[in-house]
Coordinates of C-alpha atoms and ligand atoms in Angstrom, one line a residue:
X655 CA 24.9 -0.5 5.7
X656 CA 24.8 1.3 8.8
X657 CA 22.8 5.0 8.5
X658 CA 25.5 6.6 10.1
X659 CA 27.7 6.2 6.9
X660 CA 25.1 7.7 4.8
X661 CA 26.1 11.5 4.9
X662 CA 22.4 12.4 6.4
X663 CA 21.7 15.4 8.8
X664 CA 22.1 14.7 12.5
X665 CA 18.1 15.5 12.9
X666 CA 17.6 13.2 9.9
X667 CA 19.8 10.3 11.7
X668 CA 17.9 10.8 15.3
X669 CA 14.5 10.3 13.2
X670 CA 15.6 7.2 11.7
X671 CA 16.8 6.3 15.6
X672 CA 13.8 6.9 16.8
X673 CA 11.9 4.8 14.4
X674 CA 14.1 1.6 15.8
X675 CA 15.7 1.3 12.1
X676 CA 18.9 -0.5 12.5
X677 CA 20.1 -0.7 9.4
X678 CA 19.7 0.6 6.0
X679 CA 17.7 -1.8 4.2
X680 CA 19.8 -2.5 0.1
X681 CA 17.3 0.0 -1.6
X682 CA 18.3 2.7 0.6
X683 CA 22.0 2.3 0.8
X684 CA 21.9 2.2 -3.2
X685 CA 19.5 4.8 -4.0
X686 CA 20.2 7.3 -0.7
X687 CA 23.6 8.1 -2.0
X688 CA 22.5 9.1 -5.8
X689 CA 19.5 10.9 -5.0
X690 CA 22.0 12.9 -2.5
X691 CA 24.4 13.4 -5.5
X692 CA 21.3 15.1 -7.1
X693 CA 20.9 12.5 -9.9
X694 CA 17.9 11.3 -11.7
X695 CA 17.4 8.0 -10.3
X696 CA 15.0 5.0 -11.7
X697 CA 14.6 2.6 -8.6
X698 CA 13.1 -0.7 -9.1
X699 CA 11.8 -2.0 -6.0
X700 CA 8.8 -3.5 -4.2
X701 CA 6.7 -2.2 -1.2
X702 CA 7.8 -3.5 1.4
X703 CA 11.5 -2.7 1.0
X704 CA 11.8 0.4 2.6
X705 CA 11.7 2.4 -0.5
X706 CA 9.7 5.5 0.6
X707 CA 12.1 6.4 3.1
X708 CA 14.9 5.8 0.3
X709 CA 13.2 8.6 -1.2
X710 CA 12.1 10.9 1.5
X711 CA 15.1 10.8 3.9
X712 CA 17.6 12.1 1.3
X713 CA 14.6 14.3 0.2
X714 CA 13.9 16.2 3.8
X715 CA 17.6 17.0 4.0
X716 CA 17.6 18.7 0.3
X717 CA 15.2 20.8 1.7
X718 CA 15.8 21.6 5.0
X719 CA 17.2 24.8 3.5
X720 CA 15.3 26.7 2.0
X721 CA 12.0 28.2 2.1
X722 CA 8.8 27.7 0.2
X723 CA 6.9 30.6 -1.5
X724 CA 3.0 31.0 -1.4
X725 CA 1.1 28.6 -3.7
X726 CA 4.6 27.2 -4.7
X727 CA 5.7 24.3 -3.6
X728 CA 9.1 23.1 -3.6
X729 CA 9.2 19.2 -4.4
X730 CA 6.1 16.9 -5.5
X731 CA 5.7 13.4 -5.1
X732 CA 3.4 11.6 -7.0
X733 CA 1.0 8.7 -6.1
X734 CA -1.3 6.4 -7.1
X735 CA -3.9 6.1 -5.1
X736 CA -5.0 7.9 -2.0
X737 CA -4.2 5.4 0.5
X738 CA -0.3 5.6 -1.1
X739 CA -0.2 9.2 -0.8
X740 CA -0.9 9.3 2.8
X741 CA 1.4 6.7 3.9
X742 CA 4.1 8.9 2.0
X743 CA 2.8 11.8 3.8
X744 CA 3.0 9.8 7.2
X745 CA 7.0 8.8 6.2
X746 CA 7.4 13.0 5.5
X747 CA 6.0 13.5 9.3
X748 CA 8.2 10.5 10.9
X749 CA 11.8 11.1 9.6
X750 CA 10.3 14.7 9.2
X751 CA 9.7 15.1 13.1
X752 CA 13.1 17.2 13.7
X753 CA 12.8 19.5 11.0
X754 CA 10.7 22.3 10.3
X755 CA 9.4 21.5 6.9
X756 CA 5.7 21.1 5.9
X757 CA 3.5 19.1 3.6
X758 CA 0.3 19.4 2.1
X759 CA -1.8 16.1 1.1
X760 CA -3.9 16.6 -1.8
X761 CA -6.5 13.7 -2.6
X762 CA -9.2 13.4 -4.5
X763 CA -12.2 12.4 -2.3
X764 CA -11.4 14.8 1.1
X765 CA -12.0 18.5 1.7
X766 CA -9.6 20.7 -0.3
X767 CA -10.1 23.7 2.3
X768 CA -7.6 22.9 4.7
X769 CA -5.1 22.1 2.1
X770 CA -5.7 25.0 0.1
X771 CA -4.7 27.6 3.4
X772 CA -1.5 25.2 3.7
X773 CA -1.1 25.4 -0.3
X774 CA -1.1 29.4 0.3
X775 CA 1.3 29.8 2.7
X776 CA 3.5 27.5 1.0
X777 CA 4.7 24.2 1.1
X778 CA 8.0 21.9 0.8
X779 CA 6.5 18.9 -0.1
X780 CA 2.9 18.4 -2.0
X781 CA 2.1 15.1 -2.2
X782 CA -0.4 14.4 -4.5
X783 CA -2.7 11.8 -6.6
X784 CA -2.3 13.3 -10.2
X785 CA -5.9 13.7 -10.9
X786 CA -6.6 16.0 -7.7
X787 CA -3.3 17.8 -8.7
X788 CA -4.4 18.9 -12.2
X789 CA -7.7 19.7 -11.2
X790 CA -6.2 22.2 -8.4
X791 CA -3.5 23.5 -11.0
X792 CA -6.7 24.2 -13.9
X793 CA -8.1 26.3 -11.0
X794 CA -5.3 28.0 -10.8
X795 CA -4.7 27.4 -7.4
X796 CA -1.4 26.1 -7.5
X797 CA 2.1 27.1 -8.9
X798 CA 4.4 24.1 -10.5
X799 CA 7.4 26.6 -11.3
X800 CA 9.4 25.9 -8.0
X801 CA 9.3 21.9 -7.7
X802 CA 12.8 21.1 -7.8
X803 CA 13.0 17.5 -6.8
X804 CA 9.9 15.1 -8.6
X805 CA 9.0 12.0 -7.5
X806 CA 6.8 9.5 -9.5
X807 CA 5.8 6.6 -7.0
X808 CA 4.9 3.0 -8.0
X809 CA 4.8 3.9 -11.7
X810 CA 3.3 0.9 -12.7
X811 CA 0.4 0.8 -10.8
X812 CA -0.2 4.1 -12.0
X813 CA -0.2 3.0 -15.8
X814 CA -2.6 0.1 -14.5
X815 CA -4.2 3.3 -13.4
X816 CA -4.6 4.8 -16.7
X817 CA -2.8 7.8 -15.0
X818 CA -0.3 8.1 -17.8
X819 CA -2.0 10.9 -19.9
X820 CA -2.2 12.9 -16.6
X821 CA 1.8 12.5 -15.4
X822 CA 3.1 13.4 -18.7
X823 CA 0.6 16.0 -18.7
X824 CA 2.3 16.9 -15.0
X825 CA 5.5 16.8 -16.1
X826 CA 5.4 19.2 -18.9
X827 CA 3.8 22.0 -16.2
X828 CA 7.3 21.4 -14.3
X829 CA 10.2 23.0 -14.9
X830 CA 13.2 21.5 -16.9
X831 CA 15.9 22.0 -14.3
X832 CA 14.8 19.3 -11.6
X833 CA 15.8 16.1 -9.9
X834 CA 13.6 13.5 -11.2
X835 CA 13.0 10.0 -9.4
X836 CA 11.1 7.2 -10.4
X837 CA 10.0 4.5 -8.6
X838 CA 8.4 1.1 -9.7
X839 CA 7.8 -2.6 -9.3
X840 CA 8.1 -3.7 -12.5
X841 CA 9.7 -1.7 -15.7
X842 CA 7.0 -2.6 -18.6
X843 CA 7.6 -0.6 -21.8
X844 CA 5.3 2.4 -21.0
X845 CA 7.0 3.0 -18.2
X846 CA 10.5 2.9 -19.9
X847 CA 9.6 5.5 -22.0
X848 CA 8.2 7.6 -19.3
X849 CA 11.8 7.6 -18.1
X850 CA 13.7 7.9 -21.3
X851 CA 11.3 11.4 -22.1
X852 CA 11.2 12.8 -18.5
X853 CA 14.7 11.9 -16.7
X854 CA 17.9 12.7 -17.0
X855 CA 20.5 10.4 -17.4
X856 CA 18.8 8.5 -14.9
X857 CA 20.8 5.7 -13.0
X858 CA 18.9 2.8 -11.8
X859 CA 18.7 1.1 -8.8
X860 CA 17.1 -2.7 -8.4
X861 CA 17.2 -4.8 -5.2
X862 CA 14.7 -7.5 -5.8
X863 CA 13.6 -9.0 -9.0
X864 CA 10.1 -7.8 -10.3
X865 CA 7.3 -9.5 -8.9
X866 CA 8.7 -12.6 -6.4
X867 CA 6.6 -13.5 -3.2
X868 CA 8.0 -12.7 0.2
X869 CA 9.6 -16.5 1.0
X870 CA 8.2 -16.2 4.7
X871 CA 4.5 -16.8 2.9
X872 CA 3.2 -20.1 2.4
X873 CA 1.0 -20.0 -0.4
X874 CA -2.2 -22.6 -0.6
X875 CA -4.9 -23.3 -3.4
X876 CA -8.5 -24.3 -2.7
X877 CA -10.5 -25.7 -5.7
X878 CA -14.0 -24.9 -5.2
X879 CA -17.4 -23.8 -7.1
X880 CA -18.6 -20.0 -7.4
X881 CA -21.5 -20.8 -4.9
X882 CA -18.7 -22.4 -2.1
X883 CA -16.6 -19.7 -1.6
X884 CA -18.2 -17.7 1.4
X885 CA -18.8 -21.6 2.9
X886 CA -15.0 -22.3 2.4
X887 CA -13.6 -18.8 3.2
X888 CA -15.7 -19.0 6.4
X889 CA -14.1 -22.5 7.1
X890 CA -10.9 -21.2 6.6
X891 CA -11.2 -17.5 9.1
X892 CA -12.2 -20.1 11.8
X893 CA -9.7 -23.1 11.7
X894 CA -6.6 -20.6 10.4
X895 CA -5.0 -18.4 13.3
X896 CA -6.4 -15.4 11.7
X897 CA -4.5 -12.4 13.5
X898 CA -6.0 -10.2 11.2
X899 CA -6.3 -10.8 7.0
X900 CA -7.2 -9.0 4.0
X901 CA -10.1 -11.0 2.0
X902 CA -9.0 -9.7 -1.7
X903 CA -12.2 -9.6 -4.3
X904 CA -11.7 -8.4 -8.1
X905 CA -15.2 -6.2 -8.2
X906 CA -16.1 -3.8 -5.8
X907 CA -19.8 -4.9 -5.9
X908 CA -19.0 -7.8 -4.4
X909 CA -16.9 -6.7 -1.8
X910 CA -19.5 -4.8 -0.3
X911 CA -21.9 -7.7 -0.5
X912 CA -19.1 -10.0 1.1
X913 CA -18.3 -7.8 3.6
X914 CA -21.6 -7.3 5.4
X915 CA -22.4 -11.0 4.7
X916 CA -18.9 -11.6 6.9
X917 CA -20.5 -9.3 9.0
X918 CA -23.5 -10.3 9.7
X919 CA -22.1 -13.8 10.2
X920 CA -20.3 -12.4 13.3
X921 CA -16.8 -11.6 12.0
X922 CA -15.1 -8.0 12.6
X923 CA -15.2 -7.5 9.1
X924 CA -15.2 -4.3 6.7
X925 CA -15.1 -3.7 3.3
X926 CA -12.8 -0.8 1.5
X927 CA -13.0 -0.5 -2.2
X928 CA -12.3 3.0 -4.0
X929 CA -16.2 3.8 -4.4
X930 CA -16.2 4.7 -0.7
X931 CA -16.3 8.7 0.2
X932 CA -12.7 9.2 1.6
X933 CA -13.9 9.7 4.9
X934 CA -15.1 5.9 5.2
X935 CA -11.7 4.5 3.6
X936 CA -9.9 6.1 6.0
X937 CA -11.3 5.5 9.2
X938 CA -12.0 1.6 8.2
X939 CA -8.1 1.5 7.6
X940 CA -7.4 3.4 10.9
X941 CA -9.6 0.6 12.7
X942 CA -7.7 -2.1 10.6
X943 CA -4.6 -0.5 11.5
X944 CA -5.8 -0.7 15.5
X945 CA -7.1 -3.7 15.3
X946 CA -10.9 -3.0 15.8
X947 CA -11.4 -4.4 12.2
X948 CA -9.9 -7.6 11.8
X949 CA -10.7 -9.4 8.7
X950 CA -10.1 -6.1 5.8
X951 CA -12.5 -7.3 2.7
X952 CA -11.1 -5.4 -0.4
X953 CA -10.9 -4.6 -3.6
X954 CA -7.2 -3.8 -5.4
X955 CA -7.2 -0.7 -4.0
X956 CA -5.0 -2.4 -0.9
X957 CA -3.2 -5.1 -2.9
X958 CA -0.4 -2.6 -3.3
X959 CA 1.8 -1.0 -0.6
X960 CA -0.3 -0.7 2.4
X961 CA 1.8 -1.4 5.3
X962 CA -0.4 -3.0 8.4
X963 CA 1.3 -5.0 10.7
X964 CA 0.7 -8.2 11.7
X965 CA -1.2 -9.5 8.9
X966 CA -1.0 -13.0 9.6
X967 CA -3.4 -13.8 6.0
X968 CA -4.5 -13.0 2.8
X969 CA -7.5 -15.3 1.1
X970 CA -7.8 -14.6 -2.3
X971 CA -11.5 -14.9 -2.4
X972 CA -11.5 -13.9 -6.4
X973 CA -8.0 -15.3 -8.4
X974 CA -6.5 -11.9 -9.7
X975 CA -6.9 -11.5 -13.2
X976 CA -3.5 -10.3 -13.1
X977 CA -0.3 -12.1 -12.2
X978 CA 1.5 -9.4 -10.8
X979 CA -1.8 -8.2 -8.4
X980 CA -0.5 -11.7 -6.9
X981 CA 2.0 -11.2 -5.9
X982 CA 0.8 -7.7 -4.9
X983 CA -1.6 -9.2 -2.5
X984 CA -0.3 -11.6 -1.1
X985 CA 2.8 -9.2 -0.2
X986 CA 0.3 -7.9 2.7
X987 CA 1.9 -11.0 4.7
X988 CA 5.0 -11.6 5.7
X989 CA 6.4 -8.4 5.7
X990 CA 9.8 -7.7 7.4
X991 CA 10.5 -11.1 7.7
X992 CA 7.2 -12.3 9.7
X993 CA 5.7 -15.7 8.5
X994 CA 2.2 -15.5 6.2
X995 CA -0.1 -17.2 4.9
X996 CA -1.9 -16.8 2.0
X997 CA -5.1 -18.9 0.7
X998 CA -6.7 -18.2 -3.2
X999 CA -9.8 -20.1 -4.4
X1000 CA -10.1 -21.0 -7.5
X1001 CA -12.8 -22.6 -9.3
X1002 CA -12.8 -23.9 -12.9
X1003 CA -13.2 -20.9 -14.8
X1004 CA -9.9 -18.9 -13.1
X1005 CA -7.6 -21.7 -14.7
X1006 CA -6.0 -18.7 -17.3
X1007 CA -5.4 -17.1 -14.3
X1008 CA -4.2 -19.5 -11.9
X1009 CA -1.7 -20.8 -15.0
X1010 CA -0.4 -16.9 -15.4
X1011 CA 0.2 -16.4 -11.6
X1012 CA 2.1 -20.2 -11.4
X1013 CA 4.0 -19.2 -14.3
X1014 CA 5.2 -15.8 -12.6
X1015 CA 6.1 -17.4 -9.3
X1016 CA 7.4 -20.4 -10.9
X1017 CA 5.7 -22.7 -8.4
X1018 CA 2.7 -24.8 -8.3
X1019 CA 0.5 -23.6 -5.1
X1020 CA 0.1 -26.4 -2.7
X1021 CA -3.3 -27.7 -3.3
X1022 CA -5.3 -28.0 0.0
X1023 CA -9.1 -30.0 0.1
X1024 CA -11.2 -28.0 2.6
X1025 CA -14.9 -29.1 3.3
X1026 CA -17.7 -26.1 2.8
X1027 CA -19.3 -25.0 6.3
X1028 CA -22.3 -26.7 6.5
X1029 CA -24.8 -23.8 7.0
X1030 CA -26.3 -25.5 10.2
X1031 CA -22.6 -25.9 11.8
X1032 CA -21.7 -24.4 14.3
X1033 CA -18.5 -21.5 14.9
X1034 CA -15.0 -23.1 16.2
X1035 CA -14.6 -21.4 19.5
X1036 CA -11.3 -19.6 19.8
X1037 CA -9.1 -18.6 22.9
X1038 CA -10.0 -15.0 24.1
X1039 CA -7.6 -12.4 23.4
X1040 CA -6.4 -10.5 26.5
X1041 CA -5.5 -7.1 25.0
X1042 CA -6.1 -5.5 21.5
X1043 CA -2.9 -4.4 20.2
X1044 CA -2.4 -1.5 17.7
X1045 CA -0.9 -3.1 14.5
X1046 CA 0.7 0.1 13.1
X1047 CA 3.3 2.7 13.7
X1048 CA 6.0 2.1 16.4
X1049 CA 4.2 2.9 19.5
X1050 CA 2.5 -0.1 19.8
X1051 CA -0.7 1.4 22.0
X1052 CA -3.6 -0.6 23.0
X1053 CA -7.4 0.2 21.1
X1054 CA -10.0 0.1 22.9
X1055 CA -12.6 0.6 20.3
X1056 CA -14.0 -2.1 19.0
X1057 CA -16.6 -0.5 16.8
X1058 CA -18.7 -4.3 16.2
X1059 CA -20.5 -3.5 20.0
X1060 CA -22.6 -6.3 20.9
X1061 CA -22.0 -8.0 17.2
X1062 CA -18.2 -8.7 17.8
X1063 CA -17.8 -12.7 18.3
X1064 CA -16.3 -13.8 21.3
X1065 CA -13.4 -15.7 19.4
X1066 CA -12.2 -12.2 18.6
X1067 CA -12.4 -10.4 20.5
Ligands
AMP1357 P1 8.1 0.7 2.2 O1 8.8 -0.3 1.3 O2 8.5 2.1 2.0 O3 6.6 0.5 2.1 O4 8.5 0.3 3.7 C1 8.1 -0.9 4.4 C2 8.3 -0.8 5.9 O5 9.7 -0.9 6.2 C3 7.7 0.4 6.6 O6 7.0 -0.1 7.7 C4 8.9 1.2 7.1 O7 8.6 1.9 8.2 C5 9.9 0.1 7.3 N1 11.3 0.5 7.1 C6 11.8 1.4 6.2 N2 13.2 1.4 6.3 C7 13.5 0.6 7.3 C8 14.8 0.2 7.8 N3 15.9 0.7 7.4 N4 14.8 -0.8 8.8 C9 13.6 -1.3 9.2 N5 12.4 -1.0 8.7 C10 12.4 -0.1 7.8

């Protein structure tokens, strides 16, 4: 469906123009209308879909009217995590860019000053993580009275979360009369019953079914032992075309140890795990974004919804412990139709798991013998890249910093 045909404001429709979209993807042409209609809307739908801007294109014309009041702000949207929370914030500022509304961004983890002068004058959209929201709102330094338009984003991740207590605590502060939207992955009963008790005859939307792997990612199993996995995973970053990868780990712990090890072993490598201040998350995602960073190693803090283009691979250096993390991960690759590839290693005592995550794709991964790196061996050269592109947002610029000086390896660079 064509965006033109969506009823949205001229400045709305030269955003969207801007940003190169050609279509609207099925989340958008299904949910776009009803949210316009003011309904209560339940949309079931995967990152990687387009589903924030099914959500905050309808959303900036709603409010392109009206005024917010000091310390009131006039829609919320509510995220998981803060990595989630500012790419919603970055979709507010893009199909935002002809408008005059504002946002405020409040995360747990960054300075609240800045926000709080924005919160004061007033604000259209907070978007918000729900523990930094409540702890604002006990201070008394915000107002929930006005929010006429409520989002709750990737629901389930937020039950996984344990955030549950704190959105039905949320909700309640709101008032009754609002336009409620809820968006999520998959529907498990908790989060049914979130929707039964806080929306309104809500119609849903659904464009994929729960859970299913991008097809344009080839998925690949390595059997190995506890103590082979850096050995393998180091094979793997040198005979793979890595353009860039996440390296996903289950304990935070060990993705700091993996990281410098990757490090120190010559790879552009950096670790991001949700026991990092703020300040360090973002600015390692920024240079993973440029490209500085190339090989992300992470926790499940970045399985879901971060949007990086360009990721050519995802090694599963830990097997999730849950199926639908997966599918999460691996959904790093092949986004908008680009080919992936994603590698897991499993060794004997992940079999539970690996069975769980074969069941939920319904396929056997494709089972692949790669020798360990013998620790004397040396690296595979690879060709010299010419330029460093940026991997994110539409403008495509060059980055020059490579923030690894002296360390960065040749066949990187
Ligand atoms: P999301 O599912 O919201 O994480 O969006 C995934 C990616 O799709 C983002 O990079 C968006 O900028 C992009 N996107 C959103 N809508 C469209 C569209 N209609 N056409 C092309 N790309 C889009």
């Amino acid at each position: 469906m064509k965006f033109d045909d969506l009823g949205l404001s001229p400045e709305t429709l030269k955003a969207i123009k801007e940003c190169g979209y050609e279509e609207a993807t099925p989340i958008q042409a299904k949910a776009i209308p009803l949210i316009q209609m003011t309904r209560d809307v339940v949309g079931l739908a995967q990152t990687g879909t387009g589903k924030t801007a099914s959500f905050t294109l309808p959303m900036i014309d709603a409010l392109s009217g009206g005024r917010a009041k000091m310390r009131m702000p006039r829609s919320l949207v509510l995220a998981p995590t803060r990595e989630l929370a500012a790419q919603v914030a970055e979709n507010f500022d893009k199909y935002g860019k002809h408008h005059e509304l504002n946002h405020a961004l409040l995360v747990g983890g960054t300075s609240m000053g800045d926000q709080m002068k924005l919160l004061e004058k007033g604000v259209d959209v907070l978007i918000a993580t729900p523990g930094r929201l409540l702890d604002l709102f006990e201070r008394g330094s915000i107002l929930l009275n006005d929010i006429k338009i409520l989002v709750i984003d990737e629901a389930d991740r937020m039950l996984d979360m344990g955030f549950i207590p704190d959105i039905e605590k949320i909700v309640s502060l709101l008032p009754p009369t609002r336009q409620t939207l809820l968006f999520s992955a998959t529907m498990p009963s908790e989060i049914k019953n979130l929707t039964t008790k806080f929306l309104s005859n809500p119609k849903e939307v659904s464009v994929a079914p729960p859970a299913s792997p991008a097809k344009t990612v080839e998925q690949f199993l390595v059997h190995t032992h506890p103590k082979g996995k850096d050995r393998i995973l180091m094979r793997l970053l040198e005979q793979e075309k890595v353009e860039s990868a996440f390296v996903f780990l289950n304990r935070k712990r060990d993705v700091d140890t993996l990281g410098k090890f990757l490090k120190n072993k010559g790879f552009p490598a950096a670790a991001l795990h949700g026991d990092m201040p703020q300040v360090k998350r973002t600015e390692t995602l920024e240079k993973f974004k440029e490209g500085s960073i190339e090989i992300l190693v992470c926790s499940d803090v970045a399985a879901r919804g971060l949007d990086v283009k360009g990721v050519s691979h995802v090694f599963n250096y830990d097997v999730p412990m849950s199926a639908d993390d997966y599918v999460h991960r691996i959904g790093r690759t092949g986004r908008a139709g680009a080919k992936g590839r994603a590698w897991m290693l499993a060794t004997n005592a992940d079999e539970k798991f690996m069975d769980a995550i074969e069941r939920l794709i319904k396929k056997k991964l494709d089972v692949v013998e790669i020798k360990e790196k013998k620790k004397t061996e040396k690296k595979i050269e690879k060709p010299v890249k010419k330029t460093q592109k940026k991997r994110s947002g539409s403008d495509g610029g060059g980055a020059d910093c490579l923030g690894f000086g002296d360390d960065t390896p040749a066949f990187f660079k």
